[in-house]
XYZ file of C-alpha atoms in Angstrom:
137
model
C 40.920 -62.371 -24.466
C 41.177 -64.637 -21.422
C 40.538 -62.741 -18.180
C 40.821 -64.002 -14.626
C 38.628 -62.037 -12.204
C 39.966 -61.457 -8.706
C 38.155 -60.878 -5.422
C 38.810 -57.130 -5.374
C 37.019 -56.554 -8.691
C 34.044 -58.644 -7.639
C 33.878 -56.956 -4.239
C 33.716 -53.518 -5.890
C 31.086 -54.830 -8.303
C 28.785 -56.072 -5.531
C 29.484 -53.089 -3.243
C 27.382 -50.287 -4.690
C 28.958 -47.796 -2.266
C 32.529 -48.759 -3.230
C 34.452 -45.936 -4.925
C 35.549 -48.385 -7.652
C 32.066 -49.735 -8.415
C 31.512 -47.633 -11.529
C 34.841 -48.323 -13.218
C 34.693 -52.042 -12.378
C 31.155 -52.263 -13.763
C 32.254 -50.519 -16.984
C 35.327 -52.725 -17.358
C 33.275 -55.898 -16.903
C 30.833 -54.637 -19.538
C 33.786 -54.010 -21.877
C 35.017 -57.572 -21.396
C 31.564 -58.867 -22.230
C 31.288 -56.651 -25.325
C 34.542 -57.988 -26.754
C 33.442 -61.514 -25.839
C 36.285 -62.213 -23.444
C 36.451 -65.605 -21.777
C 35.984 -64.928 -18.058
C 37.402 -67.101 -15.291
C 37.565 -67.099 -11.523
C 38.225 -69.727 -8.869
C 36.428 -71.307 -5.974
C 39.089 -69.697 -3.740
C 38.160 -66.224 -5.032
C 34.481 -66.952 -4.416
C 35.219 -68.191 -0.898
C 37.096 -64.985 -0.142
C 34.406 -62.818 -1.773
C 31.417 -64.403 -0.021
C 33.161 -64.200 3.360
C 34.087 -60.553 2.837
C 30.581 -59.629 1.670
C 29.034 -61.381 4.671
C 31.317 -59.494 7.070
C 30.572 -56.105 5.505
C 26.999 -56.358 4.254
C 23.701 -58.094 4.868
C 23.096 -61.734 4.023
C 20.912 -60.837 1.040
C 23.939 -59.282 -0.735
C 25.812 -62.577 -0.366
C 22.768 -64.427 -1.657
C 22.607 -62.120 -4.694
C 26.292 -62.737 -5.373
C 25.894 -66.506 -5.056
C 22.918 -66.476 -7.422
C 24.859 -64.300 -9.881
C 27.682 -66.844 -10.068
C 25.367 -69.836 -10.270
C 23.509 -68.266 -13.190
C 26.643 -66.949 -14.924
C 28.310 -70.358 -14.788
C 25.135 -72.142 -15.894
C 24.870 -69.798 -18.899
C 28.556 -70.248 -19.753
C 29.375 -66.604 -19.024
C 32.123 -67.543 -16.593
C 34.204 -70.588 -15.791
C 34.766 -71.237 -12.089
C 38.018 -73.171 -11.862
C 38.180 -75.898 -9.250
C 41.543 -76.484 -7.639
C 42.704 -80.065 -7.984
C 45.576 -81.691 -6.122
C 48.106 -80.766 -8.841
C 47.145 -77.063 -8.843
C 47.062 -76.990 -5.059
C 50.611 -78.379 -4.925
C 51.863 -75.850 -7.480
C 50.283 -73.085 -5.425
C 51.789 -74.449 -2.226
C 55.261 -74.397 -3.803
C 54.774 -70.912 -5.262
C 53.407 -69.528 -1.985
C 56.448 -70.708 -0.035
C 58.973 -69.735 -2.718
C 57.665 -66.160 -2.932
C 56.730 -65.662 0.716
C 58.631 -62.365 0.827
C 55.772 -60.820 -1.196
C 53.368 -61.497 1.711
C 50.469 -62.343 -0.594
C 47.472 -64.343 0.522
C 47.175 -68.004 -0.369
C 44.117 -67.114 -2.472
C 46.227 -64.641 -4.464
C 48.858 -67.350 -4.913
C 46.136 -69.647 -6.299
C 45.070 -66.868 -8.668
C 48.654 -66.364 -9.843
C 49.136 -70.070 -10.574
C 45.818 -70.225 -12.428
C 46.714 -67.158 -14.513
C 49.953 -68.814 -15.554
C 48.599 -72.347 -16.076
C 45.483 -71.244 -17.958
C 47.395 -68.608 -19.960
C 45.285 -65.634 -18.932
C 45.840 -62.433 -20.874
C 45.123 -60.299 -17.845
C 43.814 -60.331 -14.321
C 40.846 -58.089 -13.535
C 41.843 -56.777 -10.133
C 42.306 -53.699 -8.004
C 45.000 -55.472 -5.980
C 48.479 -54.076 -6.691
C 50.129 -57.271 -5.411
C 49.642 -58.855 -8.821
C 51.770 -56.151 -10.454
C 54.603 -57.100 -8.095
C 54.235 -60.625 -9.448
C 54.470 -59.265 -13.010
C 50.965 -60.163 -14.119
C 49.161 -57.879 -16.556
C 46.329 -56.229 -14.639
C 43.221 -54.409 -15.846
C 44.008 -51.144 -14.083
């Protein structure tokens, strides 16, 4: 299974006091047990690190950064870089579907899910359901 992980899932994972922490942690463990291929993007990480820094202490952000560095180094996750072609596709999608009022980062995630043929998006964000992507919850 190919799974794209969104900011909301990661935020709940790194936020021990988040009401979704337990179910997100269990779902991530499930993905690992069935040997899913896990993906995210540099845009998701940008959004996550900024959000964590605004809500928590710097050491939480540092832990998150180290987690991703190690996970990518060990091949546990693929962090997708956005090239010019993907950026342009996202730009077009973002403008075409502006009535949905999604963030540009979510538009990037949508394009990546389609282009990389993801089976589902691991998210708590209901906007992806509006875009007809299969979500984890």
